[in-house]
């Protein structure tokens, strides 16, 4: 009886996590696409904040995608899969770090120009 309840709860958790993973991936991709299109339009208009706007959008999209990878650790079962997910998280975290650094540097340049 207890084992059946555990299996049912595990099944529910895996399904909720799978749905959340897909939802977070979709949101992340949508934010990246929106930021890219909007950034391109800003670039065409020669807006001064195009780089910062695009970097912020990319960073936000990557954070949603990183959230989906963290949730993916709930449903992986083998060490090989965990290593792959950890590698993806490390890459996305480093990209996010670089984007935040670029935003900070752009902000410094913008303040010096004013």
Coordinates of C-alpha atoms in Angstrom, one line a residue:
X1 CA 0.0 0.0 0.0
X2 CA 2.7 2.5 1.0
X3 CA 4.8 1.6 -2.1
X4 CA 1.8 2.2 -4.3
X5 CA 1.2 5.7 -2.7
X6 CA 4.9 6.5 -3.2
X7 CA 4.8 5.4 -6.9
X8 CA 1.7 7.5 -7.4
X9 CA 3.2 10.5 -5.8
X10 CA 6.4 10.1 -7.9
X11 CA 4.3 9.8 -11.1
X12 CA 2.4 13.0 -10.2
X13 CA 5.7 14.8 -9.4
X14 CA 7.3 13.7 -12.7
X15 CA 4.2 14.9 -14.7
X16 CA 4.0 18.2 -12.9
X17 CA 7.8 18.8 -13.4
X18 CA 7.5 17.8 -17.1
X19 CA 4.7 20.3 -17.7
X20 CA 6.6 23.0 -15.8
X21 CA 9.8 22.3 -17.8
X22 CA 8.0 22.7 -21.1
X23 CA 6.3 25.8 -19.9
X24 CA 9.5 27.4 -18.7
X25 CA 11.3 26.4 -21.9
X26 CA 8.5 28.0 -23.9
X27 CA 8.5 31.2 -21.8
X28 CA 12.3 31.4 -22.2
X29 CA 12.2 31.0 -25.9
X30 CA 9.4 33.5 -26.3
X31 CA 11.3 36.1 -24.3
X32 CA 14.5 35.6 -26.3
X33 CA 12.5 35.9 -29.6
X34 CA 10.7 39.0 -28.4
X35 CA 13.9 40.6 -27.2
X36 CA 15.6 39.8 -30.5
X37 CA 12.9 41.2 -32.7
X38 CA 12.4 44.3 -30.5
X39 CA 16.2 44.7 -30.3
X40 CA 16.5 44.6 -34.0
X41 CA 13.7 47.2 -34.4
X42 CA 15.6 49.4 -31.8
X43 CA 18.8 48.9 -33.8
X44 CA 17.1 50.0 -37.0
X45 CA 16.0 53.2 -35.2
X46 CA 19.5 53.7 -33.9
X47 CA 18.4 53.7 -30.3
X48 CA 21.2 54.1 -27.8
X49 CA 20.0 51.4 -25.4
X50 CA 19.7 48.6 -28.0
X51 CA 22.6 46.5 -26.6
X52 CA 21.4 46.8 -23.0
X53 CA 17.8 46.0 -23.9
X54 CA 18.9 43.0 -25.9
X55 CA 21.3 41.7 -23.2
X56 CA 18.6 42.1 -20.5
X57 CA 16.1 40.1 -22.6
X58 CA 18.6 37.4 -23.4
X59 CA 19.5 37.1 -19.7
X60 CA 15.9 36.9 -18.7
X61 CA 15.2 34.2 -21.3
X62 CA 18.2 32.2 -20.2
X63 CA 17.1 32.4 -16.6
X64 CA 13.8 30.8 -17.5
X65 CA 15.6 28.1 -19.5
X66 CA 18.0 27.5 -16.6
X67 CA 15.0 27.1 -14.3
X68 CA 13.7 24.4 -16.6
X69 CA 17.0 22.6 -16.4
X70 CA 17.0 22.8 -12.6
X71 CA 13.5 21.2 -12.7
X72 CA 14.8 18.6 -15.1
X73 CA 17.1 17.3 -12.3
X74 CA 14.0 16.1 -10.5
X75 CA 13.1 13.6 -13.2
X76 CA 16.6 12.3 -14.3
X77 CA 17.6 9.0 -12.9
X78 CA 21.1 8.2 -14.1
X79 CA 24.4 9.9 -13.3
X80 CA 25.1 10.4 -17.0
X81 CA 21.9 12.4 -17.4
X82 CA 22.7 14.4 -14.2
X83 CA 26.2 15.3 -15.6
X84 CA 24.6 16.5 -18.9
X85 CA 22.0 18.6 -17.1
X86 CA 24.8 20.0 -14.8
X87 CA 26.8 20.9 -17.9
X88 CA 23.9 22.7 -19.5
X89 CA 23.2 24.6 -16.2
X90 CA 26.9 25.6 -16.0
X91 CA 26.9 26.9 -19.6
X92 CA 23.6 28.8 -19.2
X93 CA 24.8 30.3 -15.9
X94 CA 28.0 31.5 -17.4
X95 CA 26.2 33.0 -20.3
X96 CA 23.8 34.8 -17.9
X97 CA 26.8 36.0 -15.9
X98 CA 28.5 37.4 -19.1
X99 CA 25.3 39.1 -20.1
X100 CA 24.8 40.7 -16.7
X101 CA 28.5 41.8 -16.9
X102 CA 27.9 43.3 -20.3
X103 CA 24.8 45.2 -19.0
X104 CA 26.8 46.6 -16.1
X105 CA 29.6 47.7 -18.5
X106 CA 27.1 49.3 -20.9
X107 CA 25.6 51.1 -17.9
X108 CA 29.0 52.5 -16.9
X109 CA 29.6 53.7 -20.5
X110 CA 26.2 55.3 -20.7
X111 CA 26.8 57.2 -17.4
X112 CA 30.2 58.5 -18.6
X113 CA 28.6 59.8 -21.8
X114 CA 25.9 61.8 -19.9

